[in-house]
Coordinates of C-alpha atoms in Angstrom, one line a residue:
M1 CA 97.3 115.3 103.9
R2 CA 94.4 115.3 101.5
R3 CA 94.1 118.5 99.5
T4 CA 90.9 119.9 98.2
S5 CA 91.8 122.1 95.2
F6 CA 90.3 121.1 91.9
R7 CA 88.2 118.4 93.6
A8 CA 84.6 119.5 92.8
V9 CA 83.5 116.8 90.4
T10 CA 80.8 114.1 90.6
V11 CA 82.2 110.6 90.6
A12 CA 79.0 108.7 91.5
T13 CA 78.9 106.5 88.4
A14 CA 82.5 105.4 88.6
A15 CA 82.4 104.9 92.3
A16 CA 79.1 103.0 92.3
T17 CA 80.5 100.7 89.5
L18 CA 83.6 99.9 91.6
L19 CA 81.5 99.2 94.6
A20 CA 79.1 97.0 92.8
A21 CA 82.0 95.1 91.2
S22 CA 83.6 94.5 94.6
I23 CA 80.4 93.1 96.1
T24 CA 79.8 90.9 93.0
A25 CA 83.4 89.6 93.2
A26 CA 83.0 88.8 96.9
T27 CA 79.6 87.0 96.4
T28 CA 80.9 85.0 93.4
G29 CA 84.0 83.9 95.3
T30 CA 82.1 82.7 98.3
A31 CA 79.5 80.9 96.4
A32 CA 81.7 79.1 93.9
G33 CA 84.7 78.5 96.1
T34 CA 88.3 79.4 95.3
D35 CA 90.6 77.3 93.3
Q36 CA 94.3 77.9 92.6
S37 CA 93.6 80.0 89.5
E38 CA 91.6 82.5 91.7
T39 CA 94.5 82.9 94.1
S40 CA 97.1 83.4 91.3
G41 CA 96.8 87.2 91.6
Y42 CA 98.0 87.1 95.2
A43 CA 101.1 85.8 96.9
P44 CA 100.5 82.3 98.4
G45 CA 102.3 83.5 101.6
M46 CA 99.9 86.5 101.9
V47 CA 96.8 84.4 101.7
A48 CA 98.2 81.8 104.1
A49 CA 99.1 84.5 106.6
M50 CA 95.6 85.9 106.4
E51 CA 94.1 82.5 107.0
R52 CA 96.3 82.1 110.1
D53 CA 96.1 85.7 111.5
L54 CA 92.5 86.5 110.6
G55 CA 90.9 83.1 110.9
L56 CA 89.8 83.1 107.2
S57 CA 89.5 80.3 104.7
T58 CA 91.4 80.6 101.5
A59 CA 88.2 81.7 99.6
E60 CA 87.4 84.2 102.3
A61 CA 90.9 85.6 102.2
V62 CA 90.8 86.1 98.5
D63 CA 87.3 87.6 98.6
R64 CA 88.4 90.0 101.3
L65 CA 91.4 91.1 99.3
R66 CA 89.3 91.7 96.2
T67 CA 86.6 93.6 98.1
D68 CA 89.1 95.7 100.0
E69 CA 90.9 96.7 96.7
A70 CA 87.6 97.7 95.1
L71 CA 86.3 99.6 98.2
S72 CA 89.6 101.4 98.6
A73 CA 89.4 102.5 95.0
T74 CA 85.8 103.7 95.6
Q75 CA 86.9 105.6 98.7
H76 CA 89.8 107.2 96.8
A77 CA 87.4 108.5 94.1
I78 CA 84.9 109.8 96.7
A79 CA 87.6 111.5 98.8
K80 CA 88.9 113.3 95.7
S81 CA 85.4 114.5 94.7
L82 CA 84.3 115.9 98.1
D83 CA 85.5 119.3 99.4
S84 CA 86.3 120.3 103.0
G85 CA 83.3 118.3 104.3
Y86 CA 85.0 115.0 103.9
A87 CA 85.6 113.4 107.3
G88 CA 87.3 110.0 106.5
A89 CA 86.1 106.6 105.5
W90 CA 86.3 103.0 106.7
V91 CA 85.5 99.5 105.5
E92 CA 83.3 96.9 107.3
G93 CA 83.0 93.7 105.5
D94 CA 81.8 94.5 102.0
E95 CA 80.4 97.9 103.0
L96 CA 82.2 101.3 102.6
F97 CA 81.3 104.0 105.1
V98 CA 82.1 107.7 104.3
A99 CA 81.8 110.4 107.0
V100 CA 80.8 113.9 105.8
T101 CA 79.8 117.1 107.5
D102 CA 77.0 118.3 105.2
K103 CA 73.9 117.1 103.4
A104 CA 75.3 117.7 99.9
G105 CA 78.3 115.4 100.7
A106 CA 76.0 112.8 102.2
A107 CA 73.9 112.8 99.0
E108 CA 77.0 112.3 96.8
V109 CA 78.3 109.5 99.0
R110 CA 74.9 107.7 98.8
A111 CA 74.8 108.2 95.0
A112 CA 78.2 106.5 94.8
G113 CA 76.8 103.4 96.5
A114 CA 78.5 103.9 99.8
T115 CA 77.0 104.5 103.3
A116 CA 77.1 108.2 104.4
V117 CA 77.6 109.1 108.0
T118 CA 77.0 112.7 109.0
V119 CA 79.4 114.0 111.7
G120 CA 80.4 117.3 113.2
R121 CA 84.1 117.5 112.4
S122 CA 85.9 117.3 109.0
L123 CA 89.0 115.1 108.6
D124 CA 91.1 118.3 108.1
R125 CA 89.8 119.6 111.4
L126 CA 90.5 116.3 113.2
D127 CA 94.0 116.2 111.9
R128 CA 94.7 119.7 113.2
L129 CA 93.2 118.8 116.6
A130 CA 95.3 115.6 116.8
T131 CA 98.5 117.6 116.1
Q132 CA 97.5 120.2 118.6
A133 CA 96.7 117.7 121.3
F134 CA 99.8 115.6 120.6
R135 CA 102.1 118.7 120.9
A136 CA 100.4 119.9 124.1
A137 CA 100.8 116.7 125.9
P138 CA 104.0 116.1 128.0
E139 CA 106.4 114.2 125.6
A140 CA 107.4 111.6 128.2
K141 CA 103.8 110.8 128.9
V142 CA 102.2 110.5 125.5
A143 CA 102.5 107.4 123.4
G144 CA 100.7 108.5 120.3
A145 CA 97.8 110.3 118.7
Y146 CA 95.5 109.4 115.8
V147 CA 92.2 110.2 114.3
D148 CA 89.5 107.6 114.8
V149 CA 87.3 108.3 111.8
E150 CA 84.5 106.0 113.1
S151 CA 83.9 108.0 116.3
N152 CA 84.9 111.4 114.6
S153 CA 87.3 112.1 117.4
V154 CA 91.0 112.1 118.3
I155 CA 92.5 109.3 120.4
L156 CA 95.4 110.3 122.6
E157 CA 97.4 107.3 124.0
V158 CA 99.3 107.9 127.2
A159 CA 101.4 106.1 129.7
E160 CA 99.7 104.4 132.7
G161 CA 98.8 107.0 135.4
A162 CA 99.2 109.9 133.0
T163 CA 95.6 110.6 132.1
G164 CA 95.1 113.5 134.5
A165 CA 98.3 115.4 133.6
V166 CA 97.8 114.9 129.8
S167 CA 94.1 115.8 129.9
A168 CA 95.0 119.0 131.8
A169 CA 97.7 120.0 129.3
V170 CA 95.3 119.4 126.4
R171 CA 92.6 121.5 127.9
A172 CA 95.1 124.3 128.6
A173 CA 96.0 124.2 124.9
G174 CA 92.4 125.0 124.0
V175 CA 91.6 121.6 122.5
P176 CA 87.9 120.8 123.0
T177 CA 87.6 118.0 125.5
S178 CA 84.7 116.5 123.6
A179 CA 86.9 115.9 120.6
V180 CA 89.7 114.0 122.4
S181 CA 89.6 110.6 124.2
V182 CA 92.6 109.9 126.5
V183 CA 93.5 106.2 126.7
E184 CA 96.2 104.6 128.9
V185 CA 98.4 101.9 127.3
T186 CA 100.4 99.3 129.2
E187 CA 103.4 99.5 127.0
M188 CA 105.0 102.6 125.3
P189 CA 105.9 102.2 121.6
R190 CA 109.5 101.6 120.6
T191 CA 111.5 101.4 117.4
F192 CA 112.2 97.9 116.0
I193 CA 115.8 99.0 115.4
N194 CA 117.4 95.5 115.0
V195 CA 114.9 94.3 112.4
I196 CA 114.3 93.6 108.7
G197 CA 111.2 93.5 106.6
G198 CA 112.1 92.1 103.2
N199 CA 115.8 91.0 102.8
A200 CA 118.3 91.9 105.4
Y201 CA 121.0 94.6 105.2
Y202 CA 123.5 95.6 107.8
I203 CA 124.7 99.0 109.2
G204 CA 127.9 98.1 111.2
G205 CA 126.7 95.6 113.8
A206 CA 123.0 96.5 113.4
R207 CA 120.6 94.8 111.1
C208 CA 117.5 96.3 109.3
S209 CA 115.4 95.5 106.2
V210 CA 114.9 96.7 102.7
G211 CA 111.5 98.3 102.6
F212 CA 110.9 98.7 98.8
S213 CA 113.2 98.9 95.9
A214 CA 113.4 102.4 94.3
T215 CA 115.5 104.0 91.6
G216 CA 119.1 103.1 92.3
G217 CA 118.5 101.6 95.7
F218 CA 115.8 101.2 98.3
V219 CA 113.7 103.0 100.9
T220 CA 113.6 101.9 104.5
A221 CA 113.2 103.2 108.0
G222 CA 115.0 106.4 109.0
H223 CA 115.9 105.2 112.4
C224 CA 118.0 102.5 110.8
G225 CA 120.8 104.9 109.9
S226 CA 121.7 108.6 109.5
R227 CA 122.7 110.3 106.3
G228 CA 126.2 109.1 105.2
A229 CA 126.0 105.8 107.0
T230 CA 127.1 102.8 105.0
T231 CA 125.5 99.4 104.6
S232 CA 126.5 95.9 103.6
Q233 CA 124.7 93.0 102.0
P234 CA 123.9 95.0 99.8
S235 CA 126.5 97.7 100.1
G236 CA 125.2 101.2 99.9
T237 CA 125.0 104.7 101.5
F238 CA 122.2 106.5 103.3
Q239 CA 121.6 109.5 101.0
V240 CA 118.4 110.7 102.8
S241 CA 117.4 110.0 106.4
S242 CA 114.8 111.6 108.6
F243 CA 114.1 110.5 112.2
P244 CA 112.4 111.5 114.4
G245 CA 109.7 113.7 113.0
N246 CA 109.5 111.3 110.1
D247 CA 110.9 107.8 109.8
Y248 CA 112.1 107.3 106.3
A249 CA 115.5 106.8 104.5
Y250 CA 116.8 106.2 101.1
V251 CA 119.9 104.1 100.5
S252 CA 121.7 104.1 97.2
T253 CA 123.3 100.9 96.3
G254 CA 126.2 99.9 94.1
S255 CA 126.1 99.2 90.4
D256 CA 126.4 95.4 91.0
D257 CA 123.0 95.4 92.9
T258 CA 119.8 95.3 91.0
P259 CA 116.6 96.7 92.7
V260 CA 113.7 94.3 92.1
G261 CA 110.0 95.3 92.4
A262 CA 109.1 92.5 94.8
V263 CA 109.0 91.6 98.5
N264 CA 110.0 88.4 100.2
N265 CA 106.9 86.5 101.4
Y266 CA 108.9 84.0 103.6
S267 CA 107.0 81.1 102.0
G268 CA 109.5 80.4 99.3
G269 CA 108.5 83.1 97.0
T270 CA 108.0 86.9 96.5
V271 CA 105.1 89.3 96.2
N272 CA 105.1 91.5 93.1
V273 CA 104.9 95.2 93.8
A274 CA 102.5 96.8 91.3
G275 CA 102.2 100.4 92.7
S276 CA 101.7 102.5 95.8
T277 CA 98.0 103.5 95.9
A278 CA 97.1 104.2 99.5
A279 CA 94.5 101.9 101.0
A280 CA 91.5 103.0 103.1
V281 CA 91.1 102.7 106.9
G282 CA 89.8 99.2 107.6
A283 CA 91.5 97.6 104.6
T284 CA 93.5 94.4 105.0
V285 CA 97.3 94.8 104.9
C286 CA 100.2 92.3 105.4
R287 CA 103.7 92.9 106.6
S288 CA 107.0 91.1 105.7
G289 CA 109.7 90.6 108.4
S290 CA 112.5 88.2 108.9
T291 CA 111.8 87.6 112.6
T292 CA 108.1 86.7 112.3
G293 CA 107.6 86.3 108.6
W294 CA 104.2 87.3 107.1
H295 CA 101.6 88.8 109.4
C296 CA 98.3 90.5 108.4
G297 CA 95.8 92.8 109.9
T298 CA 93.9 96.0 109.1
I299 CA 94.6 99.7 108.9
Q300 CA 93.2 101.5 112.0
A301 CA 94.1 105.1 111.1
L302 CA 96.1 107.3 108.8
N303 CA 98.2 110.3 109.6
A304 CA 98.8 109.1 113.1
S305 CA 101.4 110.5 115.5
V306 CA 103.5 108.5 117.9
T307 CA 106.2 109.1 120.6
Y308 CA 109.2 106.9 120.9
A309 CA 112.0 107.3 123.4
E310 CA 114.1 108.9 120.6
G311 CA 111.4 111.5 119.8
T312 CA 108.1 112.0 118.0
V313 CA 107.0 110.8 114.5
T314 CA 103.9 112.1 112.7
G315 CA 102.0 111.1 109.6
L316 CA 102.2 107.3 110.2
I317 CA 99.9 104.4 109.2
R318 CA 98.5 102.8 112.4
T319 CA 97.7 99.1 112.1
N320 CA 96.9 96.1 114.3
V321 CA 99.5 94.0 112.5
C322 CA 101.9 92.5 115.0
A323 CA 105.7 93.0 114.8
E324 CA 108.8 92.2 116.8
P325 CA 112.4 93.2 116.9
G326 CA 113.8 92.0 113.6
D327 CA 110.9 93.4 111.6
S328 CA 111.6 97.1 111.5
G329 CA 112.0 98.9 108.2
G330 CA 110.2 96.2 106.4
S331 CA 107.4 96.2 103.8
L332 CA 103.7 96.8 104.4
L333 CA 101.5 95.8 101.4
A334 CA 97.8 96.0 100.6
G335 CA 97.5 93.3 98.0
T336 CA 100.3 94.3 95.6
Q337 CA 100.2 98.0 96.5
A338 CA 103.1 99.3 98.6
Q339 CA 101.9 101.2 101.7
G340 CA 104.8 101.8 104.0
M341 CA 107.8 100.7 106.0
T342 CA 107.8 99.3 109.5
S343 CA 108.6 102.1 112.0
G344 CA 107.7 100.8 115.5
G345 CA 105.0 99.9 117.9
S346 CA 104.1 97.8 120.9
G347 CA 103.2 94.2 121.7
N348 CA 104.4 91.1 119.8
C349 CA 103.2 88.3 117.6
S350 CA 102.2 86.0 120.4
S351 CA 99.7 88.4 122.2
G352 CA 99.1 90.8 119.3
G353 CA 100.1 94.5 119.1
T354 CA 100.0 97.8 117.3
T355 CA 102.5 98.7 114.6
Y356 CA 103.1 102.0 112.9
F357 CA 104.4 102.4 109.3
Q358 CA 106.0 105.3 107.5
P359 CA 104.1 105.9 104.2
V360 CA 106.2 104.9 101.3
N361 CA 105.1 107.8 98.9
E362 CA 106.5 110.4 101.3
A363 CA 109.8 108.6 101.4
L364 CA 110.0 108.4 97.6
S365 CA 109.1 112.0 97.3
A366 CA 111.7 113.2 99.8
A367 CA 114.4 111.2 98.0
G368 CA 113.2 112.2 94.5
V369 CA 113.1 108.6 93.4
S370 CA 110.5 106.2 91.9
L371 CA 109.2 102.9 93.2
V372 CA 110.4 99.9 91.3
T373 CA 107.4 97.8 90.2
G374 CA 106.6 94.7 88.3
G375 CA 109.2 92.4 89.7
G376 CA 112.1 94.6 88.6
G377 CA 112.9 97.7 86.6
T378 CA 111.1 101.0 86.2
T379 CA 109.3 102.3 83.2
P380 CA 109.6 106.0 82.6
P381 CA 106.6 107.7 81.0
A382 CA 106.5 107.0 77.3
G383 CA 104.6 110.2 76.5
C384 CA 101.3 110.8 74.9
T385 CA 101.8 110.5 71.1
G386 CA 99.7 111.9 68.3
Y387 CA 98.8 115.2 69.8
E388 CA 99.4 118.7 68.3
S389 CA 101.3 120.0 71.3
A390 CA 103.3 118.4 74.1
F391 CA 104.5 119.2 77.6
S392 CA 106.6 117.5 80.2
G393 CA 107.9 118.1 83.8
S394 CA 108.5 116.6 87.2
L395 CA 106.5 116.8 90.4
S396 CA 106.9 115.8 94.0
S397 CA 103.9 114.2 95.8
G398 CA 101.3 116.9 96.5
G399 CA 102.7 119.3 93.9
Q400 CA 101.0 120.9 90.9
A401 CA 102.2 122.4 87.6
A402 CA 100.4 124.6 85.0
E403 CA 101.0 123.5 81.4
P404 CA 102.1 124.8 79.0
G405 CA 102.6 127.6 81.6
T406 CA 100.6 130.0 83.7
T407 CA 99.5 132.0 80.7
G408 CA 97.8 129.0 79.0
F409 CA 96.9 128.6 75.3
S410 CA 94.2 129.9 73.0
A411 CA 91.5 127.7 71.5
L412 CA 88.5 128.2 69.3
S413 CA 85.1 126.8 69.9
G414 CA 85.2 123.0 69.5
T415 CA 86.7 120.0 71.2
I416 CA 89.9 120.0 73.3
T417 CA 91.5 116.6 74.1
G418 CA 94.3 116.1 76.6
C419 CA 96.5 113.2 77.7
L420 CA 98.8 112.8 80.8
D421 CA 101.3 110.0 81.2
G422 CA 102.5 109.9 84.8
P423 CA 105.2 107.8 86.5
S424 CA 104.4 104.2 87.3
G425 CA 103.0 103.5 90.7
T426 CA 101.6 107.0 91.3
D427 CA 98.3 108.8 91.2
F428 CA 98.7 111.9 88.9
D429 CA 95.6 113.8 87.8
L430 CA 94.9 116.2 84.9
Y431 CA 92.6 119.3 84.9
L432 CA 91.6 121.6 82.1
Q433 CA 91.0 125.1 83.2
K434 CA 89.5 128.2 81.4
S435 CA 90.3 131.8 82.1
S436 CA 87.2 133.6 83.3
S437 CA 87.1 137.2 84.8
G438 CA 90.7 137.1 85.8
S439 CA 90.7 133.6 87.4
W440 CA 91.0 130.0 86.3
V441 CA 87.9 127.8 86.4
T442 CA 88.2 124.0 86.1
V443 CA 86.0 122.8 83.2
A444 CA 87.0 119.2 82.8
Q445 CA 89.3 116.7 84.6
G446 CA 90.7 113.2 84.8
I447 CA 91.0 112.0 88.4
T448 CA 91.2 108.3 88.4
A449 CA 93.6 106.4 90.8
S450 CA 96.0 105.7 88.0
P451 CA 99.1 107.7 86.8
D452 CA 97.6 108.2 83.3
E453 CA 94.6 110.4 82.4
T454 CA 92.7 111.5 79.4
V455 CA 90.3 114.5 79.1
T456 CA 87.9 115.5 76.4
Y457 CA 86.0 118.8 76.5
S458 CA 83.7 120.7 74.1
G459 CA 83.6 124.4 74.8
T460 CA 83.7 127.9 73.5
S461 CA 86.7 129.9 72.4
G462 CA 89.0 131.3 75.1
T463 CA 92.2 130.9 77.0
Y464 CA 92.8 127.5 78.6
R465 CA 95.6 125.7 80.5
W466 CA 96.3 122.2 81.8
V467 CA 97.1 121.6 85.5
V468 CA 99.0 118.4 86.4
D469 CA 98.4 117.3 90.0
A470 CA 100.6 114.8 91.8
Y471 CA 97.9 113.5 94.1
S472 CA 100.2 110.8 95.4
G473 CA 103.7 109.7 94.4
S474 CA 106.5 111.6 92.6
G475 CA 108.4 111.6 89.3
S476 CA 108.5 112.8 85.8
Y477 CA 105.4 113.1 83.5
T478 CA 104.7 113.8 79.8
G479 CA 101.5 114.9 78.1
G480 CA 99.9 116.4 75.1
W481 CA 96.8 118.1 73.8
S482 CA 95.0 119.0 70.6
T483 CA 92.2 121.4 69.6
N484 CA 89.7 120.5 67.0
P485 CA 87.5 123.6 66.2

């Protein structure tokens, strides 16, 4: 869930630049056409699947990928800058919409080049209502719950004929009826237990898929195996497994197996995995599975809840990408950014359907491992060299650490420079805080979507400290700072 500490910073210039770049890229691609060199940054199988599933030409598919990447980065920057008034964001074509609950937030969104939509409920509030409504509904009747950021409401999906009973239970729990829409579905979701996403692996007589390579093994769906279960092809052991509640697992593999930062595109090649930056609602995503190959669609909601026959799972990515048995545990990508592993859903790839994915960063954090990127191998932080002082540590996703400790360091009037080198494929941020009247006040910060940050601040003498924030992703970091009075 999005956290709001240390987030009060204006990012209008950077966000507007990203938005303008995305629109320019889209316009240029459409006008000039798209040749082979323009598609080289994306897997041929991914572009072809988008053409088939979304009815796009090659040029339109490439333009859409470029635009979605830029708009997702803009959304990421805006979300980090807003406080509790943030209410979600979504993409429509080449336009980014950001929902806010106050005038100040709307002004900041417009200054960043996005379209502001003023609503009555914040995203944090909606997430709490979705959880409350989901828990209140009879488990056998509710299929899933998620926040619809466009309508600023909670959608509760239920079995046919269960609207009355579920609505009554939700009202009895004190959830405002105006905030929840109850929708009946013709098919309850199920796990794709006998499926693979990238390459196959086997648990006894069952078959699942490698989601993404990680340090010493891979992450996959938790419903594929419990802790201690063994696998073959490749051989390994489930070291971490959580299902239901979550749907992630980490399998350690033998020394003869080499984890590679790529995903099978079922078109005779692979897709390079460059990182795991989360995409925005409305962004294009593609899924890899051995039963149905590559299929694409869009993200409909984040932090969704769903009920399977085995139990409930929360915090999932909801999409309109189709899947079938044989696809579970597999890889969901937005361009070259890892998003999650196939959990389950409803429908099929003939008539369409809904598929849920376990976010990859949560799985990596739970296992204490790092995503393998760049076609193979992981690169640990090399450190920030040339600084007077250094620090290092390790954080799980969502964690924070004060450096060089909670007491900080003394500096004279002048310039303070800082550097953070975070683990590849994550989003680590760096804040400089100054002690004032018994509390710490943020005076400068680096909050881009990358794992590495630099900060420069000119200030008066006093006591300062650095705060490292693992906004998304986990792993070890190094850093350094200098003072130049």
